[in-house]
N, CA, C and O atoms as a DFTB+ gen file, in Angstrom:
544 C
 N C O
     1  1      27.276     -24.334       9.267
     2  2      26.510     -24.881       7.720
     3  2      26.685     -24.413       6.884
     4  3      27.167     -23.305       7.120
     5  1      26.550     -24.641       5.689
     6  2      26.708     -24.348       4.474
     7  2      25.688     -24.911       3.536
     8  3      25.799     -26.080       3.168
     9  1      24.744     -24.188       3.143
    10  2      23.839     -24.477       2.274
    11  2      24.203     -24.758       0.704
    12  3      24.979     -24.032       0.083
    13  1      23.592     -25.826       0.168
    14  2      23.547     -26.020      -0.989
    15  2      22.879     -24.850      -1.865
    16  3      21.973     -24.128      -1.449
    17  1      23.415     -24.777      -3.036
    18  2      22.871     -23.444      -4.018
    19  2      21.599     -23.676      -4.059
    20  3      21.149     -22.533      -3.976
    21  1      20.350     -24.659      -4.159
    22  2      19.398     -24.988      -4.392
    23  2      18.403     -25.486      -3.121
    24  3      17.233     -25.864      -3.185
    25  1      19.281     -25.354      -1.951
    26  2      18.582     -25.885      -1.029
    27  2      17.547     -24.575      -0.715
    28  3      17.853     -23.393      -0.868
    29  1      16.319     -25.064      -0.264
    30  2      14.978     -23.907       0.027
    31  2      15.328     -24.078       1.595
    32  3      15.682     -25.144       2.099
    33  1      15.169     -22.827       2.297
    34  2      15.335     -22.257       3.586
    35  2      14.052     -21.461       4.100
    36  3      13.463     -20.738       3.297
    37  1      13.704     -21.546       5.116
    38  2      12.562     -20.799       5.467
    39  2      12.969     -19.920       6.569
    40  3      13.577     -20.565       7.422
    41  1      12.825     -18.450       6.904
    42  2      12.821     -17.726       8.083
    43  2      11.426     -17.457       8.892
    44  3      10.546     -16.763       8.383
    45  1      11.299     -17.961       9.989
    46  2       9.858     -17.626      10.608
    47  2      10.312     -16.808      11.726
    48  3      11.215     -17.097      12.511
    49  1       9.643     -15.826      11.716
    50  2       9.328     -14.880      12.911
    51  2       8.051     -14.568      13.165
    52  3       7.182     -14.264      12.347
    53  1       7.950     -14.674      14.617
    54  2       6.403     -14.555      15.311
    55  2       6.665     -13.175      16.216
    56  3       7.711     -12.807      16.751
    57  1       5.564     -12.645      16.204
    58  2       5.117     -11.372      17.220
    59  2       3.777     -11.257      17.536
    60  3       2.813     -11.420      16.788
    61  1       3.799     -10.921      18.872
    62  2       2.303     -10.508      19.432
    63  2       2.314      -9.106      19.529
    64  3       3.211      -8.502      20.118
    65  1       1.169      -8.451      18.868
    66  2       1.094      -7.033      18.965
    67  2      -0.304      -6.490      19.915
    68  3      -1.280      -7.239      19.955
    69  1      -0.324      -5.721      20.349
    70  2      -1.554      -5.334      21.407
    71  2      -2.453      -4.611      20.271
    72  3      -2.976      -3.551      20.614
    73  1      -2.670      -5.039      19.046
    74  2      -3.372      -4.288      18.527
    75  2      -4.590      -5.413      17.813
    76  3      -4.461      -6.624      17.987
    77  1      -5.426      -5.000      17.235
    78  2      -6.558      -5.882      16.656
    79  2      -5.764      -6.091      15.071
    80  3      -4.853      -5.389      14.632
    81  1      -6.478      -7.378      14.336
    82  2      -5.966      -7.330      13.096
    83  2      -6.151      -6.562      11.876
    84  3      -5.544      -6.677      10.812
    85  1      -7.114      -5.735      12.205
    86  2      -7.405      -4.698      11.144
    87  2      -6.387      -3.685      11.259
    88  3      -6.125      -3.045      10.240
    89  1      -5.793      -3.439      12.287
    90  2      -4.893      -2.291      12.277
    91  2      -3.326      -2.860      11.776
    92  3      -2.592      -2.070      11.181
    93  1      -2.952      -4.002      11.999
    94  2      -2.045      -4.597      11.467
    95  2      -2.147      -4.775      10.206
    96  3      -1.133      -4.612       9.527
    97  1      -3.115      -5.071       9.711
    98  2      -3.105      -5.215       8.124
    99  2      -3.121      -4.211       7.550
   100  3      -2.906      -4.306       6.342
   101  1      -3.342      -2.990       8.045
   102  2      -3.259      -1.801       7.445
   103  2      -1.701      -1.516       7.073
   104  3      -1.321      -1.144       5.963
   105  1      -0.889      -1.750       8.172
   106  2       0.354      -1.593       8.431
   107  2       1.073      -2.490       7.198
   108  3       2.074      -2.149       6.568
   109  1       0.268      -3.770       7.015
   110  2       1.119      -4.299       5.821
   111  2       0.463      -4.326       4.507
   112  3       1.008      -4.997       3.630
   113  1      -0.505      -3.769       4.265
   114  2      -1.092      -3.483       2.844
   115  2      -1.139      -1.856       2.447
   116  3      -1.286      -1.586       1.255
   117  1      -1.046      -1.021       3.192
   118  2      -1.023       0.522       2.792
   119  2       0.203       0.881       2.355
   120  3       1.099       0.463       3.089
   121  1       0.602       1.576       1.317
   122  2       1.573       2.022       0.836
   123  2       2.246       3.100       1.779
   124  3       3.424       2.889       2.070
   125  1       1.728       4.062       2.213
   126  2       2.111       4.997       2.964
   127  2       2.998       4.458       4.789
   128  3       3.970       4.908       5.397
   129  1       1.948       3.256       5.091
   130  2       2.619       3.011       6.367
   131  2       3.637       1.407       6.062
   132  3       4.214       0.703       6.891
   133  1       3.560       1.292       4.936
   134  2       4.692       0.227       4.857
   135  2       6.057       0.920       4.813
   136  3       7.100       0.483       5.299
   137  1       5.871       2.163       4.098
   138  2       7.143       2.760       4.278
   139  2       7.740       3.393       5.285
   140  3       8.860       3.903       5.253
   141  1       6.756       3.351       6.466
   142  2       7.351       4.014       7.779
   143  2       8.123       2.696       8.440
   144  3       8.996       2.737       9.307
   145  1       7.621       1.632       7.861
   146  2       8.765       0.427       8.522
   147  2       9.515      -0.624       7.577
   148  3      10.096      -1.605       8.041
   149  1       9.458      -0.363       6.350
   150  2       9.915      -0.925       5.539
   151  2      10.749      -0.175       4.633
   152  3      11.926       0.000       4.949
   153  1      10.299       0.298       3.536
   154  2      11.092       1.681       2.886
   155  2       9.982       1.801       1.552
   156  3       9.280       0.929       1.041
   157  1      10.143       3.293       1.214
   158  2       9.169       3.566       0.189
   159  2       8.724       2.524      -0.886
   160  3       9.107       1.354      -0.926
   161  1       8.053       2.989      -1.555
   162  2       7.103       1.702      -2.330
   163  2       5.911       2.448      -3.152
   164  3       5.469       3.595      -3.093
   165  1       5.560       1.255      -3.982
   166  2       4.082       1.696      -4.887
   167  2       3.302       0.478      -4.590
   168  3       2.665       0.055      -5.555
   169  1       3.183      -0.274      -3.349
   170  2       2.517      -1.440      -3.018
   171  2       0.972      -1.239      -3.152
   172  3       0.407      -0.308      -2.579
   173  1       0.344      -2.104      -3.893
   174  2      -1.218      -2.217      -3.802
   175  2      -1.790      -3.885      -3.558
   176  3      -1.691      -4.909      -4.235
   177  1      -2.265      -3.641      -2.567
   178  2      -2.723      -5.125      -1.831
   179  2      -3.934      -5.867      -3.174
   180  3      -5.145      -5.977      -2.979
   181  1      -3.292      -6.244      -4.339
   182  2      -4.357      -7.064      -5.099
   183  2      -3.190      -8.123      -5.882
   184  3      -2.052      -7.926      -6.309
   185  1      -3.974      -9.175      -5.840
   186  2      -3.077     -10.529      -6.772
   187  2      -2.722     -10.007      -7.911
   188  3      -3.542      -9.374      -8.575
   189  1      -1.619     -10.162      -8.267
   190  2      -0.706     -10.126      -9.571
   191  2      -0.345      -8.951      -9.868
   192  3       0.208      -8.677     -10.933
   193  1      -0.756      -7.676      -8.488
   194  2      -0.171      -6.699      -8.795
   195  2       1.887      -6.558      -8.672
   196  3       2.576      -7.290      -7.962
   197  1       2.273      -5.740      -9.330
   198  2       3.910      -5.895      -9.193
   199  2       3.854      -4.704      -8.368
   200  3       2.884      -3.964      -8.200
   201  1       5.171      -4.601      -7.808
   202  2       5.607      -3.257      -6.981
   203  2       7.155      -3.382      -6.935
   204  3       7.925      -4.290      -7.248
   205  1       7.355      -1.907      -6.337
   206  2       8.891      -1.737      -6.027
   207  2       8.631      -1.222      -4.472
   208  3       7.714      -0.621      -3.913
   209  1       9.949      -1.785      -4.051
   210  2      10.253      -0.762      -2.970
   211  2      11.899      -0.262      -2.736
   212  3      12.762      -1.132      -2.852
   213  1      12.223       0.846      -2.476
   214  2      13.445       1.664      -2.981
   215  2      13.763       1.891      -1.820
   216  3      12.947       2.168      -0.942
   217  1      15.252       1.786      -1.619
   218  2      16.220       2.367      -0.372
   219  2      17.198       2.479      -0.911
   220  3      17.341       2.082      -2.068
   221  1      18.347       3.173      -0.075
   222  2      19.884       3.788      -0.760
   223  2      20.664       2.996      -1.192
   224  3      21.566       3.315      -1.967
   225  1      20.430       1.645      -0.710
   226  2      21.017       0.367      -0.938
   227  2      20.578      -0.474      -2.372
   228  3      21.223      -1.241      -3.087
   229  1      19.298      -0.006      -2.440
   230  2      19.043      -0.754      -3.985
   231  2      17.329      -0.825      -3.667
   232  3      16.668      -0.277      -2.784
   233  1      16.949      -1.698      -4.729
   234  2      15.432      -1.847      -4.628
   235  2      14.813      -3.366      -4.770
   236  3      15.348      -4.246      -5.445
   237  1      13.819      -3.496      -4.156
   238  2      13.176      -4.809      -4.356
   239  2      11.936      -4.991      -5.307
   240  3      11.019      -4.170      -5.318
   241  1      11.951      -5.785      -5.873
   242  2      10.772      -5.770      -6.993
   243  2      10.056      -7.294      -6.353
   244  3      10.630      -8.333      -6.027
   245  1       8.548      -6.932      -6.331
   246  2       7.606      -8.028      -5.966
   247  2       6.303      -7.935      -6.673
   248  3       5.762      -6.993      -7.252
   249  1       5.939      -9.184      -6.469
   250  2       4.554      -9.103      -6.980
   251  2       3.449     -10.152      -5.982
   252  3       3.562     -11.336      -5.664
   253  1       2.761      -9.495      -5.788
   254  2       1.598     -10.046      -4.824
   255  2       0.873     -11.168      -5.255
   256  3       0.093     -11.037      -6.199
   257  1       1.049     -12.486      -4.580
   258  2       0.567     -13.605      -5.250
   259  2      -0.519     -14.219      -4.430
   260  3      -0.900     -15.211      -5.052
   261  1      -1.209     -14.085      -3.293
   262  2      -1.943     -14.412      -2.495
   263  2      -2.802     -13.404      -1.398
   264  3      -2.185     -12.841      -0.494
   265  1      -3.513     -13.321      -1.478
   266  2      -4.177     -12.146      -0.251
   267  2      -5.511     -12.730       0.583
   268  3      -6.295     -13.299      -0.176
   269  1      -5.790     -12.715       1.519
   270  2      -6.975     -13.032       2.024
   271  2      -7.217     -12.200       3.183
   272  3      -6.918     -12.452       4.351
   273  1      -7.901     -10.993       2.631
   274  2      -8.018      -9.996       3.792
   275  2      -8.228     -10.162       5.199
   276  3      -9.057     -10.996       5.563
   277  1      -7.393      -9.272       6.307
   278  2      -6.923      -9.356       7.475
   279  2      -6.954     -10.757       7.709
   280  3      -7.611     -11.142       8.677
   281  1      -6.281     -11.708       6.902
   282  2      -5.770     -12.927       7.503
   283  2      -4.391     -13.355       7.190
   284  3      -3.618     -13.914       7.967
   285  1      -4.165     -13.016       5.913
   286  2      -2.703     -13.464       5.078
   287  2      -2.297     -12.916       4.000
   288  3      -3.098     -12.116       3.516
   289  1      -1.220     -13.079       3.386
   290  2      -0.939     -12.088       2.383
   291  2       0.540     -12.786       1.999
   292  3       1.433     -13.121       2.778
   293  1       0.504     -12.881       0.715
   294  2       2.019     -13.538       0.300
   295  2       2.449     -12.705      -0.803
   296  3       1.520     -12.174      -1.412
   297  1       3.943     -12.384      -1.334
   298  2       4.409     -11.898      -2.168
   299  2       5.747     -12.017      -2.376
   300  3       6.501     -11.910      -1.408
   301  1       6.311     -12.280      -3.805
   302  2       7.466     -12.309      -4.062
   303  2       8.326     -11.512      -3.637
   304  3       7.756     -10.450      -3.389
   305  1       9.644     -11.440      -3.369
   306  2      10.686     -10.483      -2.786
   307  2      11.711     -10.496      -3.544
   308  3      12.568     -11.197      -3.006
   309  1      12.079     -10.065      -4.556
   310  2      13.641     -10.134      -4.998
   311  2      14.127      -8.943      -5.248
   312  3      13.727      -8.038      -5.979
   313  1      15.525      -9.103      -4.183
   314  2      15.938      -7.821      -3.873
   315  2      17.555      -8.428      -4.213
   316  3      17.857      -9.560      -4.591
   317  1      18.324      -7.426      -3.976
   318  2      19.950      -7.625      -4.372
   319  2      20.440      -8.919      -3.699
   320  3      20.537      -8.830      -2.475
   321  1      20.744     -10.014      -4.205
   322  2      21.284     -11.274      -3.452
   323  2      20.393     -12.186      -2.989
   324  3      20.807     -13.197      -2.423
   325  1      18.711     -11.896      -3.209
   326  2      17.844     -12.636      -2.140
   327  2      16.734     -12.608      -3.055
   328  3      16.141     -11.535      -3.165
   329  1      16.266     -13.807      -3.875
   330  2      15.103     -14.295      -3.838
   331  2      14.014     -14.769      -3.351
   332  3      14.056     -15.992      -3.215
   333  1      13.060     -14.282      -3.037
   334  2      11.941     -15.458      -1.934
   335  2      10.934     -14.807      -2.010
   336  3      10.649     -13.776      -2.619
   337  1      10.158     -15.751      -1.066
   338  2       8.604     -15.415      -0.957
   339  2       8.314     -15.037       0.059
   340  3       8.970     -15.631       0.914
   341  1       7.514     -14.187       0.550
   342  2       7.312     -13.844       1.889
   343  2       6.025     -14.255       2.040
   344  3       5.319     -14.360       1.037
   345  1       5.533     -14.544       3.287
   346  2       3.947     -15.136       3.715
   347  2       3.538     -14.220       4.827
   348  3       4.558     -14.229       5.516
   349  1       2.824     -13.565       5.334
   350  2       2.349     -12.924       6.341
   351  2       0.862     -13.846       6.995
   352  3      -0.089     -14.235       6.316
   353  1       0.989     -13.958       7.985
   354  2      -0.303     -14.538       8.646
   355  2      -0.627     -13.112       9.998
   356  3       0.160     -12.332      10.533
   357  1      -1.912     -13.273      10.127
   358  2      -2.762     -12.448      11.069
   359  2      -3.603     -13.696      11.744
   360  3      -4.369     -14.474      11.176
   361  1      -3.186     -13.642      13.260
   362  2      -4.251     -14.728      14.052
   363  2      -4.806     -13.536      15.019
   364  3      -3.996     -12.655      15.309
   365  1      -5.943     -13.462      15.463
   366  2      -6.309     -12.523      16.701
   367  2      -6.273     -13.599      17.731
   368  3      -6.403     -14.817      17.605
   369  1      -6.022     -12.708      18.990
   370  2      -5.933     -13.381      20.377
   371  2      -6.410     -12.755      21.084
   372  3      -6.827     -11.647      20.746
   373  1      -6.524     -13.183      22.236
   374  2      -7.354     -12.320      23.387
   375  2      -6.619     -11.061      23.719
   376  3      -7.264     -10.107      24.154
   377  1      -5.161     -10.963      23.531
   378  2      -4.329      -9.993      23.606
   379  2      -4.433      -8.781      22.415
   380  3      -4.533      -7.595      22.727
   381  1      -4.403      -9.164      21.267
   382  2      -4.565      -8.480      19.804
   383  2      -4.384      -9.428      18.552
   384  3      -5.257      -9.945      17.854
   385  1      -3.147      -9.504      18.471
   386  2      -3.075     -10.071      17.195
   387  2      -1.504     -11.018      17.171
   388  3      -0.490     -10.470      17.603
   389  1      -1.450     -12.385      16.656
   390  2      -0.229     -12.605      16.563
   391  2       0.209     -12.346      15.028
   392  3      -0.664     -12.419      14.163
   393  1       1.402     -12.077      14.710
   394  2       1.827     -11.373      13.539
   395  2       2.836     -12.921      12.915
   396  3       3.641     -13.441      13.687
   397  1       2.693     -13.313      11.918
   398  2       3.683     -14.466      11.540
   399  2       4.431     -14.157      10.167
   400  3       3.775     -14.089       9.127
   401  1       5.964     -13.950      10.175
   402  2       6.342     -13.617       8.685
   403  2       6.997     -14.997       8.277
   404  3       7.650     -15.478       9.203
   405  1       6.987     -15.613       7.335
   406  2       7.662     -16.630       7.035
   407  2       8.435     -15.941       5.507
   408  3       7.675     -15.473       4.660
   409  1       9.633     -15.932       5.311
   410  2      10.485     -15.635       4.014
   411  2      11.004     -17.079       3.834
   412  3      11.589     -17.696       4.725
   413  1      10.717     -17.597       2.511
   414  2      11.331     -18.647       2.038
   415  2      12.380     -18.332       0.509
   416  3      12.046     -17.848      -0.572
   417  1      13.671     -18.819       0.974
   418  2      14.500     -18.548      -0.087
   419  2      14.966     -19.607      -0.816
   420  3      15.461     -20.550      -0.198
   421  1      14.906     -19.637      -2.017
   422  2      15.383     -21.029      -3.297
   423  2      16.837     -21.169      -2.494
   424  3      17.191     -22.314      -2.214
   425  1      17.602     -20.177      -2.153
   426  2      18.865     -20.171      -2.384
   427  2      19.172     -20.033      -0.820
   428  3      19.278     -18.952      -0.242
   429  1      19.284     -21.152      -0.289
   430  2      19.584     -21.551       1.223
   431  2      20.432     -20.603       2.159
   432  3      20.196     -20.176       3.289
   433  1      21.915     -20.347       0.971
   434  2      22.744     -19.740       1.361
   435  2      22.610     -18.125       1.839
   436  3      23.217     -17.534       2.732
   437  1      21.783     -17.738       1.086
   438  2      21.406     -16.253       1.370
   439  2      20.317     -16.025       2.289
   440  3      19.987     -14.856       2.493
   441  1      19.625     -17.087       2.952
   442  2      18.567     -16.379       4.017
   443  2      18.826     -15.799       4.875
   444  3      17.971     -15.074       5.384
   445  1      19.737     -15.853       5.241
   446  2      20.537     -14.830       6.294
   447  2      20.370     -13.417       6.119
   448  3      20.306     -12.573       7.012
   449  1      20.311     -13.254       4.954
   450  2      20.073     -11.438       4.227
   451  2      18.408     -11.384       4.561
   452  3      17.806     -10.326       4.377
   453  1      17.849     -12.340       4.959
   454  2      16.288     -12.101       5.392
   455  2      16.244     -11.911       6.582
   456  3      15.113     -11.777       7.049
   457  1      17.388     -11.827       7.503
   458  2      17.456     -11.092       8.763
   459  2      16.967      -9.438       9.012
   460  3      16.639      -8.841      10.037
   461  1      17.064      -9.073       7.805
   462  2      16.886      -7.483       7.849
   463  2      15.312      -7.558       7.959
   464  3      14.938      -6.709       8.769
   465  1      14.203      -8.313       7.400
   466  2      13.010      -7.997       7.610
   467  2      12.877      -8.695       8.971
   468  3      11.681      -8.732       9.261
   469  1      13.677      -9.292       9.966
   470  2      13.096      -9.905      11.206
   471  2      13.102      -8.468      12.141
   472  3      12.238      -8.206      12.978
   473  1      14.424      -7.488      11.764
   474  2      14.443      -6.655      12.756
   475  2      13.560      -5.603      12.538
   476  3      13.195      -4.830      13.424
   477  1      13.182      -5.558      11.284
   478  2      11.767      -4.512      10.732
   479  2      10.757      -4.655      11.381
   480  3      10.027      -3.686      11.594
   481  1      10.399      -6.187      11.965
   482  2       9.128      -6.599      12.212
   483  2       8.650      -5.745      13.313
   484  3       7.452      -5.466      13.360
   485  1       9.549      -5.256      14.292
   486  2       9.162      -4.575      15.405
   487  2       8.952      -3.356      15.262
   488  3       8.522      -2.615      16.145
   489  1       9.320      -2.945      13.804
   490  2       9.251      -1.603      13.521
   491  2       7.522      -1.417      13.110
   492  3       6.997      -0.316      13.279
   493  1       6.718      -2.590      12.565
   494  2       5.587      -2.683      12.604
   495  2       4.595      -1.759      13.636
   496  3       3.469      -1.339      13.370
   497  1       5.117      -1.633      14.492
   498  2       4.503      -0.706      15.533
   499  2       4.293       0.555      15.331
   500  3       3.249       1.088      15.709
   501  1       5.579       1.435      14.495
   502  2       5.390       2.500      14.424
   503  2       4.263       2.833      13.133
   504  3       3.779       3.924      12.833
   505  1       4.128       2.028      12.751
   506  2       3.206       2.116      11.494
   507  2       1.828       2.036      11.995
   508  3       1.013       2.810      11.494
   509  1       1.423       1.180      12.950
   510  2       0.188       1.104      13.648
   511  2      -0.269       2.251      14.479
   512  3      -1.473       2.453      14.634
   513  1       0.725       3.084      15.072
   514  2       0.669       4.186      15.746
   515  2      -0.405       5.079      14.912
   516  3      -1.536       5.177      15.389
   517  1      -0.090       5.757      13.644
   518  2      -0.800       6.462      13.117
   519  2      -2.511       5.886      12.512
   520  3      -3.533       6.571      12.468
   521  1      -2.367       4.654      12.168
   522  2      -3.630       3.885      12.162
   523  2      -4.410       4.187      13.230
   524  3      -5.482       4.760      13.034
   525  1      -3.888       3.763      14.858
   526  2      -4.730       4.259      15.754
   527  2      -5.322       5.331      15.819
   528  3      -6.527       5.385      16.064
   529  1      -4.396       6.639      15.560
   530  2      -4.841       7.787      15.524
   531  2      -5.855       8.280      14.669
   532  3      -6.624       9.175      15.020
   533  1      -5.893       7.604      13.304
   534  2      -6.691       7.848      12.636
   535  2      -8.184       7.026      12.533
   536  3      -9.085       7.370      11.767
   537  1      -8.244       6.003      13.358
   538  2      -9.384       5.339      13.804
   539  2     -10.110       6.085      15.040
   540  3     -11.295       5.854      15.279
   541  1      -9.493       6.820      15.669
   542  2     -10.177       7.521      16.735
   543  2     -11.140       8.582      16.580
   544  3     -11.654       9.099      17.573
């Protein structure tokens, strides 16, 4: 299937974690923990803040659009070949937290590049472990 240049596409990934929302929130909003599962960055969880995430293949520039502590986070994600908006939602469950990531791209033909975010979602677990240790 070929997408038109202005077609909007959304990639949605959900995963349940055996951790409370507070721990996952830290993994999504603390710069040092983000660096463990995405890439080095200067992220600050404040609406209007601009940030950069840097990797060997290039950098991503972003801007925090909305934040509801422990519940949701949205930011603009502009990297090589992909301009999108990423929205995270955390929902407490009896087993821990359901984490949902939606990445919407205006250029639908490039939404496949957002798959990098999908496989990294599983790496959130690595940044939750240090949070677990710090809270003990």
